[in-house]
mmCIF file of C-alpha atoms in Angstrom:
data_model
loop_
_atom_site.group_PDB
_atom_site.id
_atom_site.type_symbol
_atom_site.label_atom_id
_atom_site.label_comp_id
_atom_site.label_asym_id
_atom_site.label_seq_id
_atom_site.Cartn_x
_atom_site.Cartn_y
_atom_site.Cartn_z
ATOM 1 C CA MET A 34 0.000 0.000 0.000
ATOM 2 C CA GLY A 35 1.049 3.584 -0.539
ATOM 3 C CA LYS A 36 2.322 6.075 1.974
ATOM 4 C CA ASN A 37 -1.181 7.496 2.468
ATOM 5 C CA SER A 38 -2.863 4.186 3.137
ATOM 6 C CA MET A 39 -4.945 3.013 6.026
ATOM 7 C CA THR A 40 -5.483 -0.607 6.891
ATOM 8 C CA ILE A 41 -8.003 -2.235 9.152
ATOM 9 C CA SER A 42 -7.864 -5.998 9.464
ATOM 10 C CA MET A 43 -10.086 -8.543 11.135
ATOM 11 C CA GLU A 44 -9.049 -11.917 12.480
ATOM 12 C CA ILE A 45 -11.656 -14.601 12.893
ATOM 13 C CA GLU A 46 -10.509 -17.165 15.404
ATOM 14 C CA GLY A 47 -10.358 -20.643 13.892
ATOM 15 C CA LEU A 48 -10.827 -19.489 10.290
ATOM 16 C CA ASP A 49 -7.571 -21.086 9.080
ATOM 17 C CA GLU A 50 -8.566 -24.418 10.592
ATOM 18 C CA ALA A 51 -12.044 -24.102 9.119
ATOM 19 C CA ILE A 52 -10.618 -23.419 5.660
ATOM 20 C CA HIS A 53 -8.492 -26.552 5.988
ATOM 21 C CA LYS A 54 -11.576 -28.577 6.954
ATOM 22 C CA LEU A 55 -13.499 -27.078 4.066
ATOM 23 C CA LYS A 56 -10.934 -28.408 1.628
ATOM 24 C CA LEU A 57 -11.645 -31.871 2.976
ATOM 25 C CA TYR A 58 -15.394 -31.480 2.511
ATOM 26 C CA ASP A 59 -17.491 -30.134 -0.319
ATOM 27 C CA THR A 60 -17.330 -26.669 -1.827
ATOM 28 C CA LYS A 61 -20.824 -25.722 -0.637
ATOM 29 C CA ASN A 62 -19.621 -24.490 2.764
ATOM 30 C CA SER A 63 -16.568 -22.838 1.236
ATOM 31 C CA LYS A 64 -18.805 -20.879 -1.121
ATOM 32 C CA ALA A 65 -21.078 -19.889 1.781
ATOM 33 C CA ILE A 66 -18.126 -18.479 3.736
ATOM 34 C CA ALA A 67 -16.826 -16.670 0.642
ATOM 35 C CA LYS A 68 -20.274 -15.189 0.071
ATOM 36 C CA ALA A 69 -20.503 -14.017 3.712
ATOM 37 C CA ILE A 70 -17.083 -12.331 3.569
ATOM 38 C CA SER A 71 -17.826 -10.708 0.212
ATOM 39 C CA LYS A 72 -21.187 -9.432 1.452
ATOM 40 C CA SER A 73 -19.542 -8.134 4.619
ATOM 41 C CA GLY A 74 -17.080 -6.063 2.562
ATOM 42 C CA ARG A 75 -19.930 -4.524 0.576
ATOM 43 C CA ASN A 76 -21.823 -3.782 3.811
ATOM 44 C CA ILE A 77 -18.774 -2.044 5.284
ATOM 45 C CA ARG A 78 -18.340 0.015 2.099
ATOM 46 C CA ASP A 79 -22.012 1.032 2.046
ATOM 47 C CA ASP A 80 -22.047 1.941 5.747
ATOM 48 C CA ALA A 81 -18.816 3.947 5.380
ATOM 49 C CA LYS A 82 -20.293 5.795 2.381
ATOM 50 C CA SER A 83 -23.345 6.716 4.418
ATOM 51 C CA HIS A 84 -21.213 8.147 7.264
ATOM 52 C CA VAL A 85 -18.302 9.785 5.450
ATOM 53 C CA PRO A 86 -18.259 13.590 5.741
ATOM 54 C CA VAL A 87 -19.269 15.004 2.352
ATOM 55 C CA ARG A 88 -18.128 18.303 0.925
ATOM 56 C CA THR A 89 -17.732 17.441 -2.759
ATOM 57 C CA GLY A 90 -18.570 13.721 -2.688
ATOM 58 C CA THR A 91 -15.186 12.700 -4.089
ATOM 59 C CA LEU A 92 -14.161 10.744 -0.999
ATOM 60 C CA ARG A 93 -17.548 9.019 -0.712
ATOM 61 C CA ASP A 94 -17.481 8.085 -4.404
ATOM 62 C CA SER A 95 -13.919 6.750 -4.143
ATOM 63 C CA LEU A 96 -14.832 4.081 -1.550
ATOM 64 C CA ALA A 97 -14.832 0.580 -3.004
ATOM 65 C CA ALA A 98 -14.976 -3.035 -1.845
ATOM 66 C CA ARG A 99 -13.021 -5.791 -3.577
ATOM 67 C CA PHE A 100 -13.282 -9.488 -2.767
ATOM 68 C CA ASN A 101 -10.356 -11.901 -3.226
ATOM 69 C CA GLY A 102 -11.745 -15.425 -3.360
ATOM 70 C CA ASN A 103 -8.327 -17.106 -3.191
ATOM 71 C CA ARG A 104 -7.534 -15.477 0.145
ATOM 72 C CA LEU A 105 -11.150 -15.224 1.369
ATOM 73 C CA GLN A 106 -10.550 -11.529 1.915
ATOM 74 C CA SER A 107 -12.649 -8.428 1.364
ATOM 75 C CA VAL A 108 -10.763 -5.145 1.026
ATOM 76 C CA VAL A 109 -12.584 -1.851 1.562
ATOM 77 C CA LYS A 110 -10.605 1.249 0.726
ATOM 78 C CA ALA A 111 -10.621 4.701 -0.790
ATOM 79 C CA ASP A 112 -9.080 5.197 -4.225
ATOM 80 C CA TYR A 113 -6.096 7.360 -3.273
ATOM 81 C CA LYS A 114 -5.747 8.763 -6.784
ATOM 82 C CA LYS A 115 -9.220 10.272 -6.428
ATOM 83 C CA ALA A 116 -9.185 10.957 -2.677
ATOM 84 C CA PRO A 117 -5.624 11.156 -1.306
ATOM 85 C CA HIS A 118 -7.005 12.820 1.836
ATOM 86 C CA ALA A 119 -9.063 9.816 3.044
ATOM 87 C CA HIS A 120 -6.683 8.931 5.883
ATOM 88 C CA LEU A 121 -6.621 12.557 7.050
ATOM 89 C CA ILE A 122 -10.405 12.528 7.472
ATOM 90 C CA GLU A 123 -10.442 9.096 9.161
ATOM 91 C CA TYR A 124 -7.619 9.787 11.655
ATOM 92 C CA GLY A 125 -7.443 13.587 11.875
ATOM 93 C CA VAL A 126 -4.437 15.877 11.453
ATOM 94 C CA GLU A 127 -2.073 17.594 13.861
ATOM 95 C CA PRO A 128 -1.412 21.309 13.294
ATOM 96 C CA SER A 129 1.351 21.866 10.771
ATOM 97 C CA ILE A 130 3.223 24.449 8.751
ATOM 98 C CA VAL A 131 3.517 24.168 4.968
ATOM 99 C CA LYS A 132 6.274 26.056 3.149
ATOM 100 C CA PRO A 133 6.873 26.517 -0.579
ATOM 101 C CA LYS A 134 9.721 24.270 -1.711
ATOM 102 C CA LYS A 135 10.729 24.856 -5.320
ATOM 103 C CA GLN A 136 7.945 27.280 -6.181
ATOM 104 C CA THR A 137 7.964 30.918 -5.153
ATOM 105 C CA ALA A 138 4.443 30.630 -3.748
ATOM 106 C CA LEU A 139 1.906 28.064 -2.567
ATOM 107 C CA LYS A 140 -1.366 27.808 -4.454
ATOM 108 C CA PHE A 141 -4.399 26.680 -2.458
ATOM 109 C CA THR A 142 -8.141 27.139 -2.340
ATOM 110 C CA ASP A 143 -10.172 28.591 0.464
ATOM 111 C CA GLY A 144 -13.575 27.182 -0.360
ATOM 112 C CA THR A 145 -14.109 28.534 -3.876
ATOM 113 C CA THR A 146 -11.389 31.201 -3.997
ATOM 114 C CA ILE A 147 -7.886 30.431 -5.292
ATOM 115 C CA LYS A 148 -5.200 32.010 -3.115
ATOM 116 C CA TYR A 149 -1.412 32.259 -3.185
ATOM 117 C CA ALA A 150 1.062 32.550 -0.288
ATOM 118 C CA ARG A 151 4.757 33.367 -0.596
ATOM 119 C CA GLY A 152 5.628 32.338 2.950
ATOM 120 C CA PRO A 153 4.730 29.475 5.259
ATOM 121 C CA ILE A 154 1.092 28.664 5.925
ATOM 122 C CA ARG A 155 -0.042 27.468 9.344
ATOM 123 C CA LEU A 156 -2.620 24.699 9.011
ATOM 124 C CA PRO A 157 -4.819 24.123 12.048
ATOM 125 C CA ALA A 158 -5.440 20.715 13.603
ATOM 126 C CA ARG A 159 -8.434 18.859 12.270
ATOM 127 C CA LYS A 160 -10.194 16.306 14.415
ATOM 128 C CA ALA A 161 -10.703 12.742 13.255
ATOM 129 C CA ARG A 162 -14.029 11.987 11.599
ATOM 130 C CA PRO A 163 -13.865 8.196 11.261
ATOM 131 C CA PHE A 164 -16.111 6.513 8.725
ATOM 132 C CA ILE A 165 -14.419 3.204 7.828
ATOM 133 C CA ASN A 166 -13.583 1.958 11.326
ATOM 134 C CA PRO A 167 -17.126 2.462 12.712
ATOM 135 C CA ALA A 168 -18.528 0.653 9.656
ATOM 136 C CA PHE A 169 -16.042 -2.176 10.232
ATOM 137 C CA GLN A 170 -16.826 -2.417 13.955
ATOM 138 C CA SER A 171 -20.540 -2.560 13.195
ATOM 139 C CA GLU A 172 -20.148 -5.343 10.618
ATOM 140 C CA LYS A 173 -17.558 -7.466 12.442
ATOM 141 C CA PRO A 174 -19.898 -9.335 14.851
ATOM 142 C CA LYS A 175 -22.377 -9.962 12.032
ATOM 143 C CA VAL A 176 -19.852 -11.679 9.741
ATOM 144 C CA GLU A 177 -18.310 -13.570 12.670
ATOM 145 C CA ASN A 178 -21.723 -14.945 13.631
ATOM 146 C CA GLU A 179 -22.522 -15.844 10.032
ATOM 147 C CA ILE A 180 -19.259 -17.782 9.650
ATOM 148 C CA LYS A 181 -19.701 -19.488 13.027
ATOM 149 C CA LYS A 182 -23.174 -20.598 11.940
ATOM 150 C CA ILE A 183 -21.808 -22.032 8.677
ATOM 151 C CA LEU A 184 -19.033 -23.860 10.544
ATOM 152 C CA LYS A 185 -21.443 -25.195 13.174
ATOM 153 C CA ASP A 186 -23.715 -26.615 10.450
ATOM 154 C CA MET A 187 -20.788 -28.392 8.760
ATOM 155 C CA PRO A 188 -20.956 -32.199 8.694
#
């Protein structure tokens, strides 16, 4: 992942052992677990989209869920080419000072107005406004229970 990435992972106790058992049995249960994990990723994405702070909608629209069937893994993330600020919204930002490096001035927008600054700019702290982690925490017990139910019903 890139330098501006954020990762949230979930461990389901006994999943590795269950996957091994599934290989010994039929593919029906394996497909059920894959379906539960895939659905969980989509649920997390949808919940995060409904709670992300929206100014332009770029961050909300950049959220995507991708399922990897080989690893039984669902990845929910923001497209950092479209929304490189996603981690700053999720975790917040400490106050900082930005200085022009090679340019003679910094170009930035203040809402709708384009402004220029020749010297350093003091950026205030911005509090965290999490959207992915709350969605993940909400979905985690649901997918765990679904997988436990599938494993319990195994022959």
